[in-house]
XYZ file of C-alpha atoms in Angstrom:
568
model
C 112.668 -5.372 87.546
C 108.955 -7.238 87.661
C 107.075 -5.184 85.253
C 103.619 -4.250 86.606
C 100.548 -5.739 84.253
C 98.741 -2.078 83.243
C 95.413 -1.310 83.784
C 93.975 -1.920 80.393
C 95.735 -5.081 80.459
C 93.783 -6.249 83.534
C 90.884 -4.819 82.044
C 91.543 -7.116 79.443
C 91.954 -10.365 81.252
C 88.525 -9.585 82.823
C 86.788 -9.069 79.708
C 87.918 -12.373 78.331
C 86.893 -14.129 81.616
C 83.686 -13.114 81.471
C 83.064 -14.299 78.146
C 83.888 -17.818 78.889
C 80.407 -19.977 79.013
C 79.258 -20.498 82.761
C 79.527 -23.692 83.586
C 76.350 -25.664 84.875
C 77.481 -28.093 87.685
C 74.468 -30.987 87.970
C 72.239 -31.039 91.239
C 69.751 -33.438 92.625
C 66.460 -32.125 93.423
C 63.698 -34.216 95.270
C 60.092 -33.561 95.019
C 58.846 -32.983 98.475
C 54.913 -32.550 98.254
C 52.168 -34.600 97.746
C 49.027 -33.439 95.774
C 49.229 -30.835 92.826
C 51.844 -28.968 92.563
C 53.824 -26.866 90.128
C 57.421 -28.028 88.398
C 58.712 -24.510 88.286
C 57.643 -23.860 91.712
C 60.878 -23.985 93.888
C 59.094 -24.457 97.261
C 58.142 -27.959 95.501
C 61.666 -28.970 95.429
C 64.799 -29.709 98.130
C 67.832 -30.949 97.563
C 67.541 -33.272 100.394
C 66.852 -36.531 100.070
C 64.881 -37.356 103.701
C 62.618 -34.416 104.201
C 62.318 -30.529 104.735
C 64.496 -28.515 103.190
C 62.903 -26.232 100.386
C 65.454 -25.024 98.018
C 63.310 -22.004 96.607
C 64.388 -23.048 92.609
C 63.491 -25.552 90.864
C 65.873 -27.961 88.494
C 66.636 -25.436 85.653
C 69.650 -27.134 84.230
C 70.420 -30.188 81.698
C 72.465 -31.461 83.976
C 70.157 -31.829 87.030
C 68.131 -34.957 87.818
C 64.853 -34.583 89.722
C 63.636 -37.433 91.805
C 60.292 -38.166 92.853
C 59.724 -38.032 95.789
C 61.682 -37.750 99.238
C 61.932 -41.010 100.623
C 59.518 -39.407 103.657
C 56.630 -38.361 101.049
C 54.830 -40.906 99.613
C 51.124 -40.473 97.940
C 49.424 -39.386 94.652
C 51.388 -36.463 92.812
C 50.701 -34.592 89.889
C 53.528 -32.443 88.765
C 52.716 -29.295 86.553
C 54.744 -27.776 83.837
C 53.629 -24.287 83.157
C 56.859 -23.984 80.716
C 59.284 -26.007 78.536
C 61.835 -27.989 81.561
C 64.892 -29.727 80.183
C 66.335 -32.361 82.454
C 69.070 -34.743 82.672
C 67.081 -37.999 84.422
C 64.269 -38.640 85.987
C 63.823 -40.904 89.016
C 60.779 -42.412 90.156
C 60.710 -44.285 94.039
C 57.060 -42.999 94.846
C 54.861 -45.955 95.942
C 52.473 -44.144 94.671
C 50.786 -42.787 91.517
C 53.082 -40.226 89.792
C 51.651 -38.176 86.753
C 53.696 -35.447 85.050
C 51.511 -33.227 82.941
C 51.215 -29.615 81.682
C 49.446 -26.936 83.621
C 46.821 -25.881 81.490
C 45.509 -27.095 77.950
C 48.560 -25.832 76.234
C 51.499 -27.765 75.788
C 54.419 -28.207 76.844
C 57.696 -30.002 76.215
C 59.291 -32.026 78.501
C 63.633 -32.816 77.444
C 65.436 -35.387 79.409
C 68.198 -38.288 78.694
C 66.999 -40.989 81.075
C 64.276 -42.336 83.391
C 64.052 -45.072 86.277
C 61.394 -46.217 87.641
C 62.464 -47.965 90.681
C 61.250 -51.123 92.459
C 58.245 -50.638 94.482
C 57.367 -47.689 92.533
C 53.650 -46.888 91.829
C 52.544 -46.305 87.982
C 54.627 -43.858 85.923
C 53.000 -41.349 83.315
C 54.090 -38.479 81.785
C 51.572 -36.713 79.619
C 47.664 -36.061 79.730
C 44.543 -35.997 77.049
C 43.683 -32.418 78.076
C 46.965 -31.503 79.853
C 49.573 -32.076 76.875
C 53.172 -33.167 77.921
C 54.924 -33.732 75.010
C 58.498 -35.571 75.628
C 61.835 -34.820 73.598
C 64.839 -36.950 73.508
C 67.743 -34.681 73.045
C 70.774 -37.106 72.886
C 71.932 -39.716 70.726
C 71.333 -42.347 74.031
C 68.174 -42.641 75.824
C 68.058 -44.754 78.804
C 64.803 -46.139 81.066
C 65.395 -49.109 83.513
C 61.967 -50.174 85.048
C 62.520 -51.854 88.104
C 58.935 -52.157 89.582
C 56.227 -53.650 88.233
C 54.282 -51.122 86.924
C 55.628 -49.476 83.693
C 56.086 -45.964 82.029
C 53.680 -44.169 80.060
C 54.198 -41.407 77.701
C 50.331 -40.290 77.123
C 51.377 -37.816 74.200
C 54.084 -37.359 71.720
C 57.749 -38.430 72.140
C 60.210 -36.715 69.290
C 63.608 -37.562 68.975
C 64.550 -33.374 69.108
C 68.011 -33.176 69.171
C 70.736 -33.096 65.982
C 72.545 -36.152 66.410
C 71.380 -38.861 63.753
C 71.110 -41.854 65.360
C 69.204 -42.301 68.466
C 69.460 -45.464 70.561
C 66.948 -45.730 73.268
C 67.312 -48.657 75.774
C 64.956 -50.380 78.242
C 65.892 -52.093 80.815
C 63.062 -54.769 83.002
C 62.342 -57.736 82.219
C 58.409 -58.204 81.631
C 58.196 -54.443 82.830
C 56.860 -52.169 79.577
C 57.537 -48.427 78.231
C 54.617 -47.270 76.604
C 54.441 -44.288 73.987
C 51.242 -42.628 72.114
C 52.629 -41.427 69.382
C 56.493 -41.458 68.332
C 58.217 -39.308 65.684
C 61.662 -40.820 64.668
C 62.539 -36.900 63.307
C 60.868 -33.666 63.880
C 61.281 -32.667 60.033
C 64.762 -32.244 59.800
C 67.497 -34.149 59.215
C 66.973 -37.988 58.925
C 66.981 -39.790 61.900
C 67.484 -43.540 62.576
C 66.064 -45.203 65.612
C 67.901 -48.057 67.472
C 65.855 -50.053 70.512
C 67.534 -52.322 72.962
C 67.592 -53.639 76.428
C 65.425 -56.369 78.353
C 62.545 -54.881 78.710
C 59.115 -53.957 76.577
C 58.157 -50.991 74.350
C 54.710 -50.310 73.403
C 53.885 -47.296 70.973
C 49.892 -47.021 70.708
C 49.098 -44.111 68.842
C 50.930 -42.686 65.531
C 55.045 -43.730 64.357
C 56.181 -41.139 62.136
C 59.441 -40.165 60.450
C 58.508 -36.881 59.471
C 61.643 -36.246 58.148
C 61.759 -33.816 55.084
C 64.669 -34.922 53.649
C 64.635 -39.148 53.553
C 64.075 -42.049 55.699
C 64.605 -43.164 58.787
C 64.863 -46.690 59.706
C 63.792 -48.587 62.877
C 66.292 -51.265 64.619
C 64.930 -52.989 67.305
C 67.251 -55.560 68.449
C 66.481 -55.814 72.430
C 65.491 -59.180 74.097
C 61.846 -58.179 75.170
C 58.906 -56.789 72.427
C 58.281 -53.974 70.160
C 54.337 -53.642 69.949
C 52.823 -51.723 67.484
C 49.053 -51.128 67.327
C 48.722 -47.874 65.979
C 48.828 -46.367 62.234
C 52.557 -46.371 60.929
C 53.453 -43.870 58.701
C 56.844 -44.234 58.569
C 58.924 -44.907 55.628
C 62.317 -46.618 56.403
C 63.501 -50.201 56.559
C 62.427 -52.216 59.940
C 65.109 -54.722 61.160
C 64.629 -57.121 63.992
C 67.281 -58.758 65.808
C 70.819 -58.709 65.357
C 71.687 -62.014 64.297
C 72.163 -62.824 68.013
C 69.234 -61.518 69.849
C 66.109 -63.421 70.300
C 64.407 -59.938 69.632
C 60.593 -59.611 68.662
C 58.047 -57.232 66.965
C 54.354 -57.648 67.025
C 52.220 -55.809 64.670
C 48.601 -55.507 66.199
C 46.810 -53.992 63.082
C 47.367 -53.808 59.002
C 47.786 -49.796 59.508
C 50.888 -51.018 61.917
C 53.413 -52.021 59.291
C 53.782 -48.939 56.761
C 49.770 -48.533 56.974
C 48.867 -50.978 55.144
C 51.634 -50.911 52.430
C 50.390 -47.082 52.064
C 53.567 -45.698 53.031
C 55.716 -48.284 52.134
C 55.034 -51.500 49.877
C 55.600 -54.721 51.947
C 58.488 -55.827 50.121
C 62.257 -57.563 50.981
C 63.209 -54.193 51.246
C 60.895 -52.745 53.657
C 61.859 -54.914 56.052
C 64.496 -57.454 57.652
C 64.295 -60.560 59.919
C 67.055 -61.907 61.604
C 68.193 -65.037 62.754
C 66.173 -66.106 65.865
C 63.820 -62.992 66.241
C 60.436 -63.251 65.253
C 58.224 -60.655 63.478
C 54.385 -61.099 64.742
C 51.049 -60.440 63.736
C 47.883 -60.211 65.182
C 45.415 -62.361 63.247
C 41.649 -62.848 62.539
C 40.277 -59.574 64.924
C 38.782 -56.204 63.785
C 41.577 -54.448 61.331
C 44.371 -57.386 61.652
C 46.226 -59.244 59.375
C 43.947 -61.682 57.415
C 44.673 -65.034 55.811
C 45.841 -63.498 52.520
C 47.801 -61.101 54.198
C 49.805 -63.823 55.942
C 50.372 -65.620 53.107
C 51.945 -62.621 51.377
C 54.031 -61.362 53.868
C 55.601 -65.288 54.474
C 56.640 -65.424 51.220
C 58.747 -62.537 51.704
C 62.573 -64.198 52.283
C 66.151 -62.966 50.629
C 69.593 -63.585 51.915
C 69.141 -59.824 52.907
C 65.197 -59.220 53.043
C 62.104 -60.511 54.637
C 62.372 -63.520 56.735
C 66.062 -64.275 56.353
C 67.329 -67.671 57.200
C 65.987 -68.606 60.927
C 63.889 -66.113 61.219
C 60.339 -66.785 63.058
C 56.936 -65.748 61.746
C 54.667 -65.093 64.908
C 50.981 -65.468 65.033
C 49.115 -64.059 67.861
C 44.964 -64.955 67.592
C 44.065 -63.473 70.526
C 41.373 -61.433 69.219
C 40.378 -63.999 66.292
C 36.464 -63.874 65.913
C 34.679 -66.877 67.186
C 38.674 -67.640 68.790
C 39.424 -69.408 65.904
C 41.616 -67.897 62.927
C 42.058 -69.923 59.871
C 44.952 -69.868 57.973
C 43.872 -71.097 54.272
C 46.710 -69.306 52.184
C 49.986 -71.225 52.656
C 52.737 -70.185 54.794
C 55.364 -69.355 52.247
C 58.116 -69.105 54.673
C 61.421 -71.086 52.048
C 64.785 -70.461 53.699
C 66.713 -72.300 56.399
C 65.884 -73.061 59.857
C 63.127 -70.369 60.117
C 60.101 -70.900 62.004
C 56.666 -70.494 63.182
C 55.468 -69.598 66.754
C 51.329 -69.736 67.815
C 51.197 -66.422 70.329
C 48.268 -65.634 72.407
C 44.982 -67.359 73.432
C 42.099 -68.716 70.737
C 42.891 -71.027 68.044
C 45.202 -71.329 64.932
C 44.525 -73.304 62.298
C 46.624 -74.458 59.875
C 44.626 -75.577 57.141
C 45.700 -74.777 53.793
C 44.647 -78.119 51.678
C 48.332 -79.394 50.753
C 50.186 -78.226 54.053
C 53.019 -75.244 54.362
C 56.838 -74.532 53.836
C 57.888 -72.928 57.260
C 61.797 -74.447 56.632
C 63.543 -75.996 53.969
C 65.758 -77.641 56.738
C 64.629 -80.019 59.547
C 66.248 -77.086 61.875
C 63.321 -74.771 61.856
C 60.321 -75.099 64.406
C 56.338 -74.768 65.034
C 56.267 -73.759 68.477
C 53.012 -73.649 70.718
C 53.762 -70.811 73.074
C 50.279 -70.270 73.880
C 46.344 -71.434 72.813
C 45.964 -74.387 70.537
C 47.191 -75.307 67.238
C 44.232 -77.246 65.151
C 46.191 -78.957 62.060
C 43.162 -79.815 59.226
C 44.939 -79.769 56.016
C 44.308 -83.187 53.646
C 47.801 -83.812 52.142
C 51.811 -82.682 52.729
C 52.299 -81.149 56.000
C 50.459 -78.420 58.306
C 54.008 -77.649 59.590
C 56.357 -78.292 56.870
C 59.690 -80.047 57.452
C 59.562 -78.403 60.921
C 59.874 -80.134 64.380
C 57.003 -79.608 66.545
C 56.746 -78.233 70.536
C 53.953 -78.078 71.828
C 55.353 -76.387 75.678
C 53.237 -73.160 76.523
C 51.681 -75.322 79.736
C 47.892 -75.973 80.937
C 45.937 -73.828 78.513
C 48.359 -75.416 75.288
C 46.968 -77.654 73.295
C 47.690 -79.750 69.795
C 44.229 -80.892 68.030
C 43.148 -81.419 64.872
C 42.754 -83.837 61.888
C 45.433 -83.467 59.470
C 49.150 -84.551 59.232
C 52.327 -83.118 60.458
C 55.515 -84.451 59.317
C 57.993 -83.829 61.890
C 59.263 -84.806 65.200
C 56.671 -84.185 67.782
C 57.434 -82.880 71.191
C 54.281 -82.416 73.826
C 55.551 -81.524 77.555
C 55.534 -78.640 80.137
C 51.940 -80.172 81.107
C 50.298 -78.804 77.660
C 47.513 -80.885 75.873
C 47.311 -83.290 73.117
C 43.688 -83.414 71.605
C 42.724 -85.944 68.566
C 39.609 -85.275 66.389
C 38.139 -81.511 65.998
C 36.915 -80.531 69.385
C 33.427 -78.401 68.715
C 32.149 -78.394 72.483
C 33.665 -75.297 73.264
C 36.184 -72.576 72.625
C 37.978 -73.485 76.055
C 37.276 -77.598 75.686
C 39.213 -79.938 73.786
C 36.307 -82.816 73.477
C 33.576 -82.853 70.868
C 34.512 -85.066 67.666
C 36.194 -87.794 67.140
C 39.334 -88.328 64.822
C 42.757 -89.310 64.083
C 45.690 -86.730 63.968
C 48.614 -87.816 62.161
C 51.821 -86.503 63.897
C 55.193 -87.260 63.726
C 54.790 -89.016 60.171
C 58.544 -89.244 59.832
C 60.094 -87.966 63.004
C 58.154 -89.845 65.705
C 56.290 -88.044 68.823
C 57.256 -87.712 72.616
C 55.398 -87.074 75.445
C 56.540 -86.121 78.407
C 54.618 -84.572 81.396
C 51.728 -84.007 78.691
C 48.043 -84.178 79.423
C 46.049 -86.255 76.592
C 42.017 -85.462 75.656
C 40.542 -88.410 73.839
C 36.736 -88.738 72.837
C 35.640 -92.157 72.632
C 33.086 -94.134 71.655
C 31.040 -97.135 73.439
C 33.268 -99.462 71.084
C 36.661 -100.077 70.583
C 36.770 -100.189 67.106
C 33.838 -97.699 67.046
C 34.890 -94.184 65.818
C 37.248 -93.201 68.564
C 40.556 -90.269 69.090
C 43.838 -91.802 67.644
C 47.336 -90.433 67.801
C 49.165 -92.101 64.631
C 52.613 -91.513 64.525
C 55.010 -92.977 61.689
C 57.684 -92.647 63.405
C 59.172 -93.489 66.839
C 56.776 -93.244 70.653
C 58.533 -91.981 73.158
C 56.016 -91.824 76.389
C 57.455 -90.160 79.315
C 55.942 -89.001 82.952
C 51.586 -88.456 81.618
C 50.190 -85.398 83.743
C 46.815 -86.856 83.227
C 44.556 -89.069 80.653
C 40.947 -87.976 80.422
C 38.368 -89.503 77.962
C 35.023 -87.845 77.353
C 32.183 -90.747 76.459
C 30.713 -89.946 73.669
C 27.979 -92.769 73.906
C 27.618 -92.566 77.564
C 29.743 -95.767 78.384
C 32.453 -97.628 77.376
C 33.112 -100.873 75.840
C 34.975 -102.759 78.784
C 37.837 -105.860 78.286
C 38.406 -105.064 74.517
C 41.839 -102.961 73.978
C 41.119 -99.467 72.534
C 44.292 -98.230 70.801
C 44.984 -94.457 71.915
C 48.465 -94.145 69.912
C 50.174 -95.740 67.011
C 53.739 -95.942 66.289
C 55.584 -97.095 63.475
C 58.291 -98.090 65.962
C 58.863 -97.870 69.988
C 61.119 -96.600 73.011
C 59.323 -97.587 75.789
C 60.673 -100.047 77.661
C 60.109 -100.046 81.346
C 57.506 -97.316 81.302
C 55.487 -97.611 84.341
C 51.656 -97.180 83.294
C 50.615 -98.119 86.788
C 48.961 -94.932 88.522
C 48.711 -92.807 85.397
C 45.818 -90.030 86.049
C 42.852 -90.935 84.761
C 39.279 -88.825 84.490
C 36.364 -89.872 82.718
C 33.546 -87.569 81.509
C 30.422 -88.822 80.586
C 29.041 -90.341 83.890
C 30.647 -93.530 84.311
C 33.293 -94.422 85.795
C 36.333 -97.490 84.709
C 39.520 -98.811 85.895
C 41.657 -97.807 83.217
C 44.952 -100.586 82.506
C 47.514 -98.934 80.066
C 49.862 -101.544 78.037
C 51.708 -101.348 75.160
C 51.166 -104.152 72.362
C 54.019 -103.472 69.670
C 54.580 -100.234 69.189
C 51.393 -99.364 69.968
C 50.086 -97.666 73.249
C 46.705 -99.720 74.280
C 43.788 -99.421 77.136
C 41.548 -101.210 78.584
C 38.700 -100.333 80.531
C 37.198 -102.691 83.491
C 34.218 -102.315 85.413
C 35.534 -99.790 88.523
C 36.046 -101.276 91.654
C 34.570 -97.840 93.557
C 30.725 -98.565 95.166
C 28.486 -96.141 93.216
C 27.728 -93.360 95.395
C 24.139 -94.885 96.517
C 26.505 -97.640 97.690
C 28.503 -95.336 99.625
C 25.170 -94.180 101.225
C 24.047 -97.566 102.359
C 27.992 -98.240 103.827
C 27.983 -94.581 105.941
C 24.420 -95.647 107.256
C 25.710 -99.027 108.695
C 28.542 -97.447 109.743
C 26.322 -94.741 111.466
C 24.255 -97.556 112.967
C 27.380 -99.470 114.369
C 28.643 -96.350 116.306
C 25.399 -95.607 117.645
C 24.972 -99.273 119.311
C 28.867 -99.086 120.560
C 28.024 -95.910 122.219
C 24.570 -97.351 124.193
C 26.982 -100.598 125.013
C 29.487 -98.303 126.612
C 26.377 -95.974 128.772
């Protein structure tokens, strides 16, 4: 016989059911209003992603992802938070301006796990100067994948809220940039360690703290975009860049930037670690950057497990130097294998400490020219150690200077070569004459290069030279233009432009090579190549002056006058 479950049994059963946790199933909400409007307003919301459709509640769960906006509303919005929200993502597709923000001048806090900011998408930001949005990041993965063009902004402070240790946050965009005011690794708890990856940019402009009250966190950036910092870093853990196999990067914009100014943490081997093939930059030679000395002591910071590591790259950026010219007088003290040295940003670096710099001890490492100029004026050893040379940032790149670099030079992607110390301008590469010394034991090639050469009314006056002890290699020449520094020319006398010790040029084809003259007069230009040597020499030009090409249009003027009265 089926015995009957008793009353207090079923009583039972319910009483256990109802403890059980209610289970949050995720929703998609979509923002369907332009203007000002409130988060916790559900009219603001439908679940639909066309149009219409009010829901009457907005997202309230940590599962739920709110989008912005219905594909049929499109226009400035300004969401208000006049509570704390936790969300799962965030999803931006509004052409226009989006701006998340609090309701009043108190704050609020803002929870998610990811963000998107879709293709087409107008700018992103989250946060206010009066209206304070604050941001938490409640998991041990945060995501953000900027598709459009126009980045994500986090106006206030971002805190890494929730228990879990380790955080990694990711962004995904190439050239597209996440940008943070101020960033607190721990909210003064437990330590937390922050780990940054993905292809696209992070920016954090205001304060990075660790605020942890019971040790350090450390900082891992190992994504293939940049890590810029340009506010004051308090934070007290060990920085490593790259993993060994990304080409990762992190620019420091002020002294305060890198443990303020070795106030919160001595710039030491153990502060910080540079990988293989990523690059740790500085701004140089503006208000509150890194100065000459500074350089020099934070070069000569290499280990096996400290500093600049074997192939590691030390970036300079000069963008803001005064007068756009930074001089580097301390040495470079980079001493380990295959590292490097990259010029960054517009302005000039110069590399002139008296008896040259380290960089590599192996012929492996580099000086690259990414951007600006690179002016070598030391007297002895070599501006760029050991190192090869490329010189391939394009139209505004430029090699100049006096000095000597020792090896192989490389000068394409239509950048500049520029002999002598060029003082007629921040922008020009003309003004003194000279000889740089490149290539002393690795030889120099050119290929799709533009060369700047002041010279003087005689050929064996005081005129630009390229010496190279090593091998010339001339490839395609994107242009030759020679500024005259007397006002003329000395014509059928070879001036030499380039030395070598040795040559690879046979069968280059100097016929039709560009050629500009500044100065007021004008020359046939004939290129040849006696020895090794790379020779030119200037003939009287074969184009009428311009009052000749007056007198010719007049005749011609004349002619087709009298044809005309033949043929009335």
């Amino acid at each position: 016989m089926k015995k009957i479950p008793s009353l207090a049994h079923a009583a039972a059963v319910s009483a256990a059911i109802a403890l059980l946790p209610t289970l949050a199933y995720a929703t998609d909400y979509y923002w369907n209003t332009t203007g000002t409007g409130i988060w916790q307003t559900g009219a603001n919301w439908s679940t639909n992603p066309t149009s219409g459709g009010a829901t009457g509640v907005a997202p309230s769960s940590g599962a739920d992802s709110a989008f912005f906006n219905q594909s049929s509303v499109n226009g400035h919005v300004t969401v208000q938070f006049n509570d704390d929200a936790t969300i799962s993502a965030l999803n931006f597709s509004n052409t226009a301006t989006t701006v998340l923000q609090s309701e009043s001048a108190t704050p609020h806090l803002l929870t998610f796990i990811s963000a998107t900011v879709n293709s087409g998408a107008g700018a992103v930001t989250i946060g206010d100067a009066t209206n304070i949005l604050n941001v938490g990041f409640n998991q041990t993965t945060t995501t953000f994948n900027l598709e459009g063009n126009n980045g994500l902004t986090f106006a206030n402070t971002v805190t890494q809220t929730g228990s879990a240790s380790n955080v990694t946050l990711t962004a995904n965009g190439v050239g597209n940039t996440v940008t943070f005011g101020n960033y607190n690794i721990s909210n003064g708890g437990s330590v937390k360690n922050l780990t940054i990856n993905g292809t696209g940019n992070l920016s954090i402009s205001g304060t990075f703290a660790n605020n942890s009250a019971s040790g350090d966190s450390q900082v891992l950036y190992q994504g293939t975009g940049t890590l810029s910092i340009s506010g004051t870093s308090t934070y007290t853990g060990k920085t490593t860049i790259g993993s060994g196999a990304t080409a990762s990067k992190v620019q420091f914009a002020k002294q305060v930037s890198l443990y303020n100014n070795g106030s919160a943490l001595a710039w030491s081997t153990s502060a910080f670690r540079v990988n293989a093939g990523a690059t740790m930059a500085f701004n140089v030679g503006g208000t509150g950057e890194f100065t000459s000395a500074d350089i020099g002591t934070l070069s000569a910071l290499n280990s096996a497990t400290g500093g600049f590591t074997n192939g590691a790259i030390l970036g300079l950026d000069t963008t803001n130097a005064g007068g756009g010219v930074f001089t580097l007088s301390n040495a470079i003290g980079l001493n380990r294998a295959a590292q490097g040295l990259i010029k960054l940003g517009s302005g000039t670096l110069d590399l002139a400490a008296p008896a040259g710099n380290t960089i590599s001890t192996t012929t492996a490492g580099t000086t690259t020219v990414a951007a600006g100029k690179l002016r070598i004026s030391n007297t002895s050893g070599s501006a760029t150690g050991i190192t090869s040379v490329l010189v391939n940032g394009g139209a505004t790149t430029s090699l100049e200077g006096l000095g000597y670099s020792t090896g192989a030079l490389t000068v394409t992607n239509g950048s500049h070569i520029a002999p002598g110390l060029n003082t007629a301008g921040a922008n020009s590469n003309f003004g003194s004459a000279g000889t740089i010394h490149v290539g002393t034991t690795g030889g120099a090639t050119f290929s799709n290069a533009h060369f700047d050469f002041d010279l003087s009314n005689s050929a064996l006056g005081s005129n630009d030279l390229i010496s190279t002890g090593g091998a010339l290699s001339m490839g395609t020449v994107a242009s030759w233009t020679f500024n005259e520094l007397d006002g003329s020319l000395q014509t059928g006398v070879a001036y030499t432009l380039i030395y070598g010790a040795s040559s690879a040029n046979t069968g280059v084809d100097t016929v039709g090579w560009l050629t500009t003259f500044l100065g007021g007069q004008n020359y046939d230009a004939i290129y040849s190549f006696g020895g090794n040597d790379l020779l030119v020499t200037f003939a009287a030009s074969a184009v009428p002056e311009p009052s000749t090409f007056t007198i010719l249009a007049g005749l011609i003027a004349l002619g087709f006058a009298a044809t005309r009265r033949r043929h009335v």
